[in-house]
Structures are given as C-alpha cells and as structure tokens.
Short mmCIF file of C-alpha atoms and ligand atoms in Angstrom, two decimals:
data_model
loop_
_atom_site.label_atom_id
_atom_site.label_comp_id
_atom_site.label_asym_id
_atom_site.label_seq_id
_atom_site.Cartn_x
_atom_site.Cartn_y
_atom_site.Cartn_z
CA MET A 1 0.24 0.05 0.08
CA LEU A 2 1.19 3.64 -0.83
CA ALA A 3 1.69 5.68 2.19
CA ASP A 4 2.40 8.88 -0.07
CA LYS A 5 0.24 10.77 -2.45
CA VAL A 6 0.23 8.64 -5.70
CA ARG A 7 2.54 10.10 -8.45
CA ILE A 8 0.43 10.49 -11.73
CA GLY A 9 1.54 10.95 -15.23
CA ILE A 10 -1.08 11.56 -18.37
CA ILE A 11 -0.54 10.22 -21.90
CA GLY A 12 -2.63 12.35 -24.19
CA ALA A 13 -3.97 15.60 -23.52
CA GLY A 14 -7.19 15.66 -25.40
CA GLY A 15 -10.90 15.68 -24.66
CA ILE A 16 -11.11 12.80 -22.50
CA ALA A 17 -8.20 13.55 -20.31
CA GLN A 18 -9.39 17.00 -19.59
CA GLY A 19 -12.83 16.21 -19.12
CA ALA A 20 -12.79 13.12 -17.20
CA HIS A 21 -9.03 11.95 -16.00
CA ILE A 22 -7.77 15.31 -14.96
CA PRO A 23 -11.17 16.58 -12.97
CA GLY A 24 -10.94 12.93 -11.67
CA TYR A 25 -7.69 13.08 -10.22
CA LYS A 26 -8.27 16.72 -8.94
CA ARG A 27 -11.24 15.71 -6.76
CA VAL A 28 -8.96 13.18 -5.04
CA ALA A 29 -6.35 15.90 -4.57
CA ASP A 30 -5.18 14.68 -1.23
CA GLN A 31 -4.26 11.64 -2.59
CA VAL A 32 -2.26 12.39 -5.59
CA GLU A 33 0.16 14.61 -7.23
CA LEU A 34 -0.22 15.26 -10.67
CA VAL A 35 3.65 15.29 -12.15
CA ALA A 36 3.75 15.05 -15.69
CA ILE A 37 1.95 15.06 -18.90
CA ALA A 38 2.79 14.46 -22.49
CA ASP A 39 1.53 14.62 -25.83
CA VAL A 40 2.60 14.43 -29.22
CA VAL A 41 1.70 17.91 -29.86
CA GLU A 42 3.77 19.38 -27.12
CA PRO A 43 2.08 23.24 -26.72
CA LYS A 44 -0.95 20.96 -25.73
CA ALA A 45 0.57 19.02 -23.03
CA ARG A 46 2.38 22.59 -21.73
CA GLN A 47 -1.09 24.34 -21.77
CA ALA A 48 -2.46 21.30 -19.94
CA ALA A 49 0.20 21.33 -17.57
CA ALA A 50 -0.06 25.04 -16.64
CA ASP A 51 -3.87 24.79 -16.84
CA HIS A 52 -4.28 22.13 -14.42
CA GLY A 53 -0.80 22.12 -12.41
CA PHE A 54 1.27 19.22 -13.32
CA ARG A 55 4.89 20.24 -12.97
CA THR A 56 6.27 18.91 -16.25
CA ALA A 57 5.04 18.45 -20.01
CA TYR A 58 6.62 16.31 -22.35
CA ALA A 59 6.23 15.98 -26.21
CA SER A 60 7.14 12.26 -25.73
CA TYR A 61 5.58 9.69 -23.33
CA GLU A 62 8.74 7.77 -23.57
CA GLU A 63 10.79 10.33 -22.20
CA MET A 64 8.12 11.05 -19.67
CA LEU A 65 8.23 7.68 -18.70
CA ALA A 66 11.91 7.16 -18.58
CA LYS A 67 12.67 10.91 -16.57
CA GLU A 68 9.98 10.94 -14.20
CA SER A 69 9.16 8.08 -11.31
CA LEU A 70 5.48 7.74 -11.50
CA ASP A 71 3.16 5.12 -9.72
CA ALA A 72 -0.06 5.45 -12.38
CA VAL A 73 -0.53 6.47 -15.64
CA SER A 74 -3.76 7.18 -17.92
CA VAL A 75 -3.40 6.30 -21.00
CA CYS A 76 -5.70 9.00 -23.20
CA VAL A 77 -4.57 8.72 -26.70
CA PRO A 78 -6.33 7.44 -30.13
CA ASN A 79 -6.77 3.45 -29.98
CA LYS A 80 -4.26 2.26 -32.06
CA PHE A 81 -1.54 3.63 -29.42
CA HIS A 82 -3.56 2.21 -26.30
CA ALA A 83 -1.38 -1.10 -26.59
CA PRO A 84 2.11 0.06 -26.89
CA VAL A 85 1.53 3.10 -24.76
CA ALA A 86 0.08 0.96 -22.00
CA ILE A 87 2.82 -1.54 -22.18
CA ALA A 88 5.40 1.13 -21.89
CA ALA A 89 3.99 2.51 -18.81
CA LEU A 90 3.67 -0.89 -17.33
CA GLN A 91 7.20 -1.92 -18.35
CA ALA A 92 8.17 1.38 -16.54
CA GLY A 93 6.40 0.10 -13.39
CA CYS A 94 3.41 2.02 -13.47
CA HIS A 95 -0.07 1.35 -12.68
CA VAL A 96 -2.54 1.83 -15.84
CA ILE A 97 -5.91 3.18 -16.36
CA CYS A 98 -6.44 2.99 -20.36
CA GLU A 99 -9.20 4.38 -22.38
CA LYS A 100 -11.68 2.08 -24.25
CA PRO A 101 -11.60 0.45 -26.33
CA PRO A 102 -8.95 -1.24 -24.54
CA ALA A 103 -7.11 -1.92 -28.22
CA THR A 104 -8.23 -2.48 -31.58
CA THR A 105 -7.25 -6.10 -31.87
CA GLY A 106 -7.63 -9.40 -29.64
CA ALA A 107 -3.84 -9.98 -29.85
CA GLU A 108 -2.87 -6.26 -28.49
CA ALA A 109 -5.00 -6.68 -25.47
CA ARG A 110 -3.62 -9.86 -24.51
CA ALA A 111 0.05 -8.06 -24.92
CA MET A 112 -1.53 -5.85 -22.62
CA ALA A 113 -2.50 -8.41 -19.97
CA ASP A 114 0.62 -10.35 -20.16
CA ALA A 115 2.88 -7.22 -19.48
CA ALA A 116 0.27 -6.03 -16.55
CA ALA A 117 0.91 -9.81 -15.05
CA ARG A 118 4.49 -9.61 -15.69
CA ALA A 119 5.11 -6.07 -14.32
CA GLY A 120 2.25 -6.94 -11.37
CA ARG A 121 0.94 -3.77 -11.73
CA VAL A 122 -2.70 -2.67 -11.88
CA LEU A 123 -4.43 -2.23 -15.61
CA THR A 124 -7.95 -1.27 -15.97
CA PHE A 125 -9.83 0.38 -18.52
CA GLY A 126 -12.04 3.55 -19.06
CA PHE A 127 -15.41 1.63 -18.64
CA HIS A 128 -17.14 4.45 -16.53
CA PHE A 129 -20.93 2.71 -17.31
CA ARG A 130 -19.63 0.00 -14.49
CA PHE A 131 -19.70 3.51 -12.32
CA MET A 132 -23.24 3.93 -13.42
CA PRO A 133 -26.09 3.41 -10.51
CA GLU A 134 -28.30 1.53 -12.96
CA VAL A 135 -25.21 -0.70 -13.79
CA GLU A 136 -24.23 -1.43 -10.35
CA ALA A 137 -27.81 -2.35 -9.50
CA ALA A 138 -28.33 -4.51 -12.37
CA ARG A 139 -25.11 -6.24 -11.41
CA ARG A 140 -26.03 -7.08 -8.01
CA PHE A 141 -30.13 -8.37 -9.50
CA ALA A 142 -27.88 -10.52 -11.39
CA GLU A 143 -25.23 -11.82 -8.76
CA ASP A 144 -28.49 -12.52 -6.68
CA GLY A 145 -30.11 -14.65 -9.52
CA ALA A 146 -33.07 -12.06 -10.23
CA PHE A 147 -32.84 -12.59 -14.00
CA GLY A 148 -32.44 -16.67 -13.88
CA GLU A 149 -30.82 -17.73 -16.75
CA ILE A 150 -30.18 -14.94 -18.77
CA TYR A 151 -30.27 -16.53 -22.59
CA PHE A 152 -30.92 -13.51 -25.08
CA GLY A 153 -30.41 -9.69 -25.03
CA ARG A 154 -30.15 -6.52 -26.99
CA VAL A 155 -27.52 -3.80 -26.91
CA THR A 156 -27.85 -0.60 -28.49
CA ALA A 157 -25.41 2.29 -29.16
CA GLN A 158 -27.21 4.24 -31.75
CA ARG A 159 -26.79 7.75 -32.61
CA ARG A 160 -29.19 9.23 -35.62
CA ARG A 161 -26.79 12.27 -36.45
CA GLY A 162 -23.63 11.52 -34.11
CA ILE A 163 -20.55 11.45 -36.36
CA PRO A 164 -17.88 12.81 -33.86
CA GLY A 165 -16.16 15.47 -36.09
CA TRP A 166 -13.31 16.20 -34.02
CA GLY A 167 -10.11 13.76 -33.06
CA VAL A 168 -9.76 11.01 -35.20
CA PHE A 169 -12.99 8.97 -34.44
CA THR A 170 -13.55 8.70 -38.23
CA ASN A 171 -10.28 7.57 -38.87
CA LYS A 172 -10.13 3.65 -39.23
CA GLU A 173 -6.38 3.36 -38.96
CA LEU A 174 -6.05 5.18 -36.16
CA GLN A 175 -9.41 4.17 -34.19
CA GLY A 176 -9.95 0.53 -35.53
CA GLY A 177 -13.28 1.18 -36.27
CA GLY A 178 -16.36 3.73 -36.00
CA PRO A 179 -19.69 3.28 -33.80
CA LEU A 180 -18.83 -0.46 -32.46
CA ILE A 181 -15.63 0.27 -31.17
CA ASP A 182 -15.89 3.80 -30.08
CA ILE A 183 -19.54 3.64 -28.54
CA GLY A 184 -20.95 0.19 -28.73
CA VAL A 185 -18.19 -0.93 -26.92
CA HIS A 186 -19.81 0.85 -24.05
CA ALA A 187 -22.95 -0.67 -24.00
CA LEU A 188 -21.34 -4.11 -24.87
CA ASP A 189 -18.88 -3.85 -21.98
CA ALA A 190 -22.03 -2.87 -19.40
CA CYS A 191 -23.57 -5.67 -21.08
CA LEU A 192 -21.34 -8.46 -20.53
CA TYR A 193 -20.62 -7.27 -17.29
CA VAL A 194 -24.25 -7.51 -15.95
CA MET A 195 -23.80 -11.14 -17.67
CA GLY A 196 -21.05 -12.04 -15.44
CA TYR A 197 -18.75 -11.68 -18.96
CA PRO A 198 -19.81 -15.07 -20.88
CA ASP A 199 -17.48 -16.44 -23.23
CA PRO A 200 -18.57 -15.38 -26.74
CA SER A 201 -18.05 -18.33 -29.45
CA GLU A 202 -19.18 -16.78 -32.97
CA VAL A 203 -20.63 -14.02 -34.22
CA LEU A 204 -22.16 -12.70 -37.72
CA GLY A 205 -21.10 -9.05 -37.84
CA VAL A 206 -22.66 -6.10 -40.73
CA THR A 207 -21.27 -2.53 -41.37
CA TYR A 208 -22.52 -0.17 -43.67
CA THR A 209 -20.64 2.93 -44.96
CA LYS A 210 -23.77 4.65 -46.72
CA LEU A 211 -23.91 8.52 -45.43
CA GLY A 212 -20.71 9.15 -43.58
CA ASP A 213 -18.80 9.31 -46.46
CA LYS A 214 -20.51 11.83 -48.57
CA ALA A 215 -20.80 15.56 -47.93
CA PRO A 216 -23.03 16.57 -45.22
CA THR A 217 -25.77 18.59 -46.46
CA ILE A 218 -27.68 17.09 -44.09
CA VAL A 219 -28.63 18.03 -40.51
CA GLY A 220 -25.98 16.65 -38.37
CA ARG A 221 -22.56 18.04 -36.86
CA SER A 222 -20.20 18.56 -39.47
CA TRP A 223 -17.20 16.26 -40.27
CA ASN A 224 -14.57 15.56 -42.78
CA TYR A 225 -16.15 13.27 -45.27
CA LYS A 226 -13.31 13.07 -47.22
CA ASP A 227 -11.47 11.54 -44.77
CA TYR A 228 -14.18 9.17 -43.43
CA THR A 229 -12.81 5.77 -43.22
CA VAL A 230 -15.08 3.95 -40.21
CA GLU A 231 -18.35 2.21 -40.79
CA ASP A 232 -21.66 4.50 -40.05
CA VAL A 233 -23.42 1.44 -38.90
CA CYS A 234 -22.55 -1.74 -37.27
CA ASN A 235 -24.94 -4.24 -36.29
CA ALA A 236 -24.29 -8.09 -35.26
CA LEU A 237 -25.60 -11.43 -33.80
CA ILE A 238 -23.47 -12.68 -31.02
CA ARG A 239 -23.61 -16.38 -29.83
CA PHE A 240 -21.95 -17.14 -26.34
CA ALA A 241 -20.54 -20.73 -25.52
CA ASP A 242 -23.75 -21.43 -23.07
CA GLY A 243 -26.04 -20.84 -25.77
CA ALA A 244 -27.14 -17.23 -25.20
CA THR A 245 -27.36 -14.42 -27.76
CA LEU A 246 -27.23 -10.72 -28.18
CA MET A 247 -28.45 -8.81 -31.13
CA LEU A 248 -26.28 -5.43 -31.19
CA GLU A 249 -26.75 -2.38 -33.40
CA SER A 250 -24.75 0.48 -33.31
CA SER A 251 -24.53 3.93 -35.32
CA PHE A 252 -22.72 7.12 -35.77
CA ILE A 253 -25.33 7.86 -38.53
CA ALA A 254 -28.79 6.52 -39.62
CA ASN A 255 -32.24 7.09 -40.39
CA ILE A 256 -33.53 5.69 -37.37
CA GLU A 257 -36.21 7.01 -35.06
CA PRO A 258 -34.09 7.65 -31.76
CA THR A 259 -31.99 11.00 -32.00
CA GLU A 260 -29.53 9.03 -29.40
CA GLU A 261 -29.75 5.60 -27.50
CA MET A 262 -27.60 3.76 -25.38
CA ASN A 263 -29.46 1.01 -23.77
CA VAL A 264 -28.68 -3.16 -22.67
CA ARG A 265 -32.10 -5.23 -22.91
CA LEU A 266 -31.64 -8.70 -21.43
CA SER A 267 -33.93 -11.38 -20.77
CA GLY A 268 -33.85 -14.46 -18.27
CA THR A 269 -36.15 -17.50 -17.19
CA ARG A 270 -36.98 -15.46 -14.27
CA ALA A 271 -36.95 -11.94 -15.15
CA GLY A 272 -36.16 -9.25 -17.89
CA LEU A 273 -34.05 -5.69 -17.53
CA LYS A 274 -33.57 -2.56 -19.28
CA LEU A 275 -31.00 -0.69 -18.14
CA PHE A 276 -31.54 3.10 -18.64
CA PRO A 277 -34.10 3.60 -16.86
CA LEU A 278 -33.34 0.70 -14.85
CA THR A 279 -36.56 -1.87 -15.30
CA ILE A 280 -37.46 -5.07 -14.19
CA PHE A 281 -39.39 -7.28 -15.93
CA GLY A 282 -41.25 -9.98 -14.29
CA GLU A 283 -44.24 -11.96 -13.11
CA GLU A 284 -45.66 -11.78 -9.27
CA HIS A 285 -48.86 -13.18 -7.73
CA GLY A 286 -50.35 -13.45 -11.20
CA LEU A 287 -49.26 -10.19 -12.72
CA LEU A 288 -46.44 -9.03 -15.07
CA VAL A 289 -44.99 -6.44 -13.21
CA ASN A 290 -42.42 -3.96 -14.14
CA LYS A 291 -40.16 -3.00 -11.50
CA THR A 292 -38.07 0.72 -11.12
CA ALA A 293 -36.16 2.47 -8.71
CA ALA A 294 -38.13 5.25 -6.89
CA TRP A 295 -34.83 6.61 -5.70
CA GLN A 296 -30.99 5.74 -6.90
CA PRO A 297 -27.35 7.00 -5.97
CA ARG A 298 -26.01 9.16 -7.93
CA PRO A 299 -22.07 7.85 -8.50
CA ALA A 300 -19.50 8.53 -5.89
CA GLY A 301 -17.86 11.85 -6.65
CA GLY A 302 -21.03 12.99 -9.02
CA ASN A 303 -20.36 11.30 -12.42
CA ALA A 304 -19.39 7.95 -13.39
CA HIS A 305 -15.88 9.24 -15.23
CA LEU A 306 -14.93 10.96 -11.65
CA ALA A 307 -16.38 7.84 -9.53
CA GLU A 308 -13.77 5.50 -12.12
CA ILE A 309 -11.11 7.69 -11.53
CA ALA A 310 -10.96 7.78 -7.65
CA HIS A 311 -11.85 4.14 -7.75
CA PHE A 312 -8.27 3.67 -9.58
CA VAL A 313 -6.38 5.58 -7.25
CA ARG A 314 -7.90 3.48 -4.40
CA CYS A 315 -6.72 0.46 -6.43
CA VAL A 316 -3.15 1.95 -7.03
CA ARG A 317 -3.13 2.67 -3.13
CA GLY A 318 -4.08 -1.36 -2.68
CA GLU A 319 -7.36 -0.40 -1.25
CA ALA A 320 -9.62 -1.95 -4.08
CA THR A 321 -9.55 -4.26 -6.96
CA PRO A 322 -10.20 -3.23 -10.28
CA ARG A 323 -13.76 -3.50 -11.55
CA SER A 324 -12.81 -4.13 -15.23
CA ASN A 325 -9.60 -6.17 -15.84
CA ALA A 326 -7.49 -7.24 -18.39
CA ALA A 327 -8.94 -10.66 -18.95
CA GLU A 328 -12.21 -9.05 -19.81
CA ALA A 329 -10.55 -6.71 -21.92
CA VAL A 330 -9.06 -9.69 -23.83
CA LYS A 331 -12.52 -11.18 -24.59
CA ILE A 332 -13.92 -7.86 -25.84
CA SER A 333 -11.28 -6.86 -27.93
CA ARG A 334 -11.42 -10.15 -29.37
CA LEU A 335 -15.23 -10.21 -30.19
CA ILE A 336 -15.07 -6.53 -31.55
CA GLU A 337 -12.32 -7.98 -33.81
CA ALA A 338 -14.49 -10.88 -34.87
CA ILE A 339 -17.47 -8.89 -35.60
CA TYR A 340 -15.66 -6.42 -37.62
CA LYS A 341 -13.91 -10.00 -39.52
CA SER A 342 -17.15 -11.30 -40.12
CA ALA A 343 -18.82 -7.92 -41.55
CA ALA A 344 -15.49 -8.13 -44.11
CA SER A 345 -15.76 -11.58 -45.04
CA GLY A 346 -19.72 -12.05 -44.74
CA GLN A 347 -19.03 -15.25 -43.06
CA LEU A 348 -19.94 -15.88 -39.46
CA GLU A 349 -16.63 -16.14 -37.40
CA LYS A 350 -15.28 -17.76 -34.57
CA VAL A 351 -14.45 -15.72 -31.70
N1 NAD B 1 -14.79 6.77 -21.73
C1 NAD B 1 -14.89 7.67 -22.48
O1 NAD B 1 -16.33 7.74 -22.41
C2 NAD B 1 -14.54 8.26 -23.71
C3 NAD B 1 -14.71 9.56 -24.59
C4 NAD B 1 -13.98 10.08 -25.28
C5 NAD B 1 -12.85 9.30 -25.62
N2 NAD B 1 -12.37 8.31 -25.40
C6 NAD B 1 -11.18 7.83 -25.34
O2 NAD B 1 -10.09 8.13 -25.16
C7 NAD B 1 -8.90 8.12 -26.34
C8 NAD B 1 -9.06 9.68 -26.52
O3 NAD B 1 -10.00 10.38 -27.05
P1 NAD B 1 -10.11 11.95 -26.93
O4 NAD B 1 -11.66 12.22 -27.12
O5 NAD B 1 -9.67 12.25 -25.89
O6 NAD B 1 -9.13 11.97 -28.17
P2 NAD B 1 -8.64 13.62 -28.69
O7 NAD B 1 -8.08 13.77 -29.93
O8 NAD B 1 -9.20 14.95 -27.69
O9 NAD B 1 -6.94 13.25 -27.61
C9 NAD B 1 -6.13 12.66 -28.00
C10 NAD B 1 -4.77 13.22 -27.71
O10 NAD B 1 -3.73 12.18 -27.77
C11 NAD B 1 -2.63 12.90 -28.52
N3 NAD B 1 -1.73 11.87 -28.79
C12 NAD B 1 -2.11 11.00 -30.07
N4 NAD B 1 -0.89 10.26 -29.89
C13 NAD B 1 0.17 10.35 -28.86
C14 NAD B 1 1.13 9.71 -28.54
N5 NAD B 1 1.76 8.52 -29.19
N6 NAD B 1 2.06 9.87 -27.54
C15 NAD B 1 1.07 11.11 -26.70
N7 NAD B 1 -0.17 11.93 -27.33
C16 NAD B 1 -0.57 11.44 -28.31
C17 NAD B 1 -3.25 13.97 -29.50
O11 NAD B 1 -2.43 14.89 -29.94
C18 NAD B 1 -4.33 14.25 -28.83
O12 NAD B 1 -3.66 15.34 -28.28
C19 NAD B 1 -9.55 7.38 -27.17
O13 NAD B 1 -9.16 5.74 -27.15
C20 NAD B 1 -11.31 7.47 -27.01
O14 NAD B 1 -11.65 6.24 -27.32
C21 NAD B 1 -12.98 7.71 -24.25
#
C-alpha cells in the first residue's frame, strides 16, 4: 500500500484527459500528485500542464516514463496507440488506466494483459458505465439470481446524426473502426458485465458506410467526409458458449427513430431488464410487473468518470480491486475484432 501521494502521469492531453481523468484526479487531490503530462503536440501538453498544475510537460511519453518516477498513468491517446503506450507504462513500473476500447485487436489486448501480469501492476480500463448506479444495481440483481438464466438480449449504441467530427474518430487506421468500437463498446461492456462476462463463441457482423463518406448536406455535426474511413453502422448477432445470444446495433449516422439510444436489454428465465432507466420485467402473484427505482444514488464523486478515476486511485493504493480487468479486455477486444472480421468476410466468424 502506498503511504505517500500517488504520482500521476497522463499520456494524451485531449478531450478525455481534460474532461474526465484530470477532473477525476483533482477530485481526490489529497491522494495524488499531478506530476507530468505528455502529448505529441507539445504545446497542448504544456498548456494542459499550466492549466491544471502538472509539474512538467513532455512531447514524448517515452521520455516522460524514463525521466519521471511515476506510480500511475492514464492512457488517453487514440485507440491504435493504447497497447504500445500502456505496455511501455507497465514496463516502466506504472499502474495503468487505459481508455476504452482496451485495444484494436485481441492480440494487442493479450499483450497488454501479459505485460501487466509480468509487471505485477494494475491494468484497468475507461469503462465508466460500470460506475453508473443502474449498471451497479443490475449487476447486484444478476448476482442475486434475480434474472435466472439470461439467454438473450439486445445492446444498442445508436446515434441518428452523431458522427464525432473532432479528434480522429472517423479514421479507421487510428481508431480501429467507428460506432462499434467507439460507443458500442461501452454498452457491450456494460451488458457483458451484468451477464458475468460469458465467453463469446461466434458472431455474424455487418457494417454499412452509406452516409458518412458523403458531403454532409444533411442535419448533423460537421465532419470531414473525405477522410471518413469508418462504418456508419455496425450490427451483429453474438452467440455465447452457453447458448445465450445478443443482438447489437450501433451507429454514428443512420435514418432511425431515436436521436440517440444507449441501452441494454436482457431477458432471463426469471425476469428481464432494461438498463436505462433501470427496469425489471417479471411476473409476480399472477401479474406481469415492471419494477423501477423510486430513488437511486448518484455515482460517487458526481459522475461515473470521476467515480472511475477515484476507484483507480484506490486500486493503486491497494485499497480496492479493479472493476474492469485485463482478462475481460482480451475477451471484448477479440469479440469486436471478430465482428469486424465477419463484416468484412460476410461469414460467421469464431471468436
Ligand atoms: N470513456 C469515454 O467515454 C471516452 C470518451 C472520449 C474518448 N475516449 C477515448 O479516449 C481516447 C482519446 O480520445 P479523446 O477524445 O481524448 O481524443 P483527442 O483527439 O481529444 O485526444 C487525444 C490526444 O492524444 C494525443 N496523442 C496522439 N498520439 C499520441 C502519442 N503517441 N503520445 C502522446 N499523445 C498522443 C493527441 O495529440 C491528442 O491530444 C480514445 O481512445 C477514445 O476512445 C473515451
């Protein structure tokens, strides 16, 4: 257990670092020291350091890891760099929280898990949905056996007009894909977490790019359609080793009814559930009943991102165990890779 303040470094000084990780660490300022921040765009690192009180800024994360003696690192760079950056930080002896998705392939996630095991350090991920009260409660219901055997469900992460035009979210080479790996991964992880992270066995995936690579003459955010290389839509049917199945629908842009829908629906032999708002569908005393919460807590610290960072600091201090772990990261990364592979091959793919 660390007696002193946890010495923090951040790699990538963009949106998620400034919107979630830095505010998260500041909220537990009595337990951490903001030591250094690195970004390939050096002025961005310097500005973030000045704005938030880091002692030093670097253009190279390798130099930061070599020169600073850090206890813990947040990896907040585009998806393609999650594995090399997280592995370098683990090899430098740091505990790591890496943003979602864990990696762009199963092999990368496996290499990260192996590096964490070799280093004996915490490796956890930015799956902040797990700190939402709905997800926490659904997991407690599931552990209690409230749903019986969960055997099918539906995961939605759909936006009608929601292409992220900033950063590199429309660049397949840097991100590994579009809505599936960017937003679908949150809902899919929350769903698997409630289900107890069953082993996926095979998938049928489809992707469509029909609108995002065309001039945006339609309603919506602006984005550079000429550099748009990700899918608009990714849908999949996932089968698990125990026979359960999930339908997954994700989109950045599609002609669908909801403006935005992020949800998980699961059906079990005893009851079913919807995550948002948390609703349990059951049968009691001759009635079909829908249960909802009359009150639910707020996430610790105010929102799920802040709760996640506070929890990571507790894990680094040896006071808690990570809520999302490397073995699950390997599973979800292999699953996402298989969905994209199936979409490309047109075949059912083994996971
Ligand atoms: N948990 C969430 O809800 C959530 C939300 C947004 C983004 N994210 C994830 O966070 C990551 C970053 O997204 P963002 O929105 O902050 O993007 P961003 O583009 O705003 O920031 C990324 C930063 O990383 C820097 N960078 C790129 N390569 C680097 C390298 N090799 N070394 C150091 N810095 C490097 C870029 O210059 C940029 O400043 C992505 O993996 C994304 O999926 C998670």
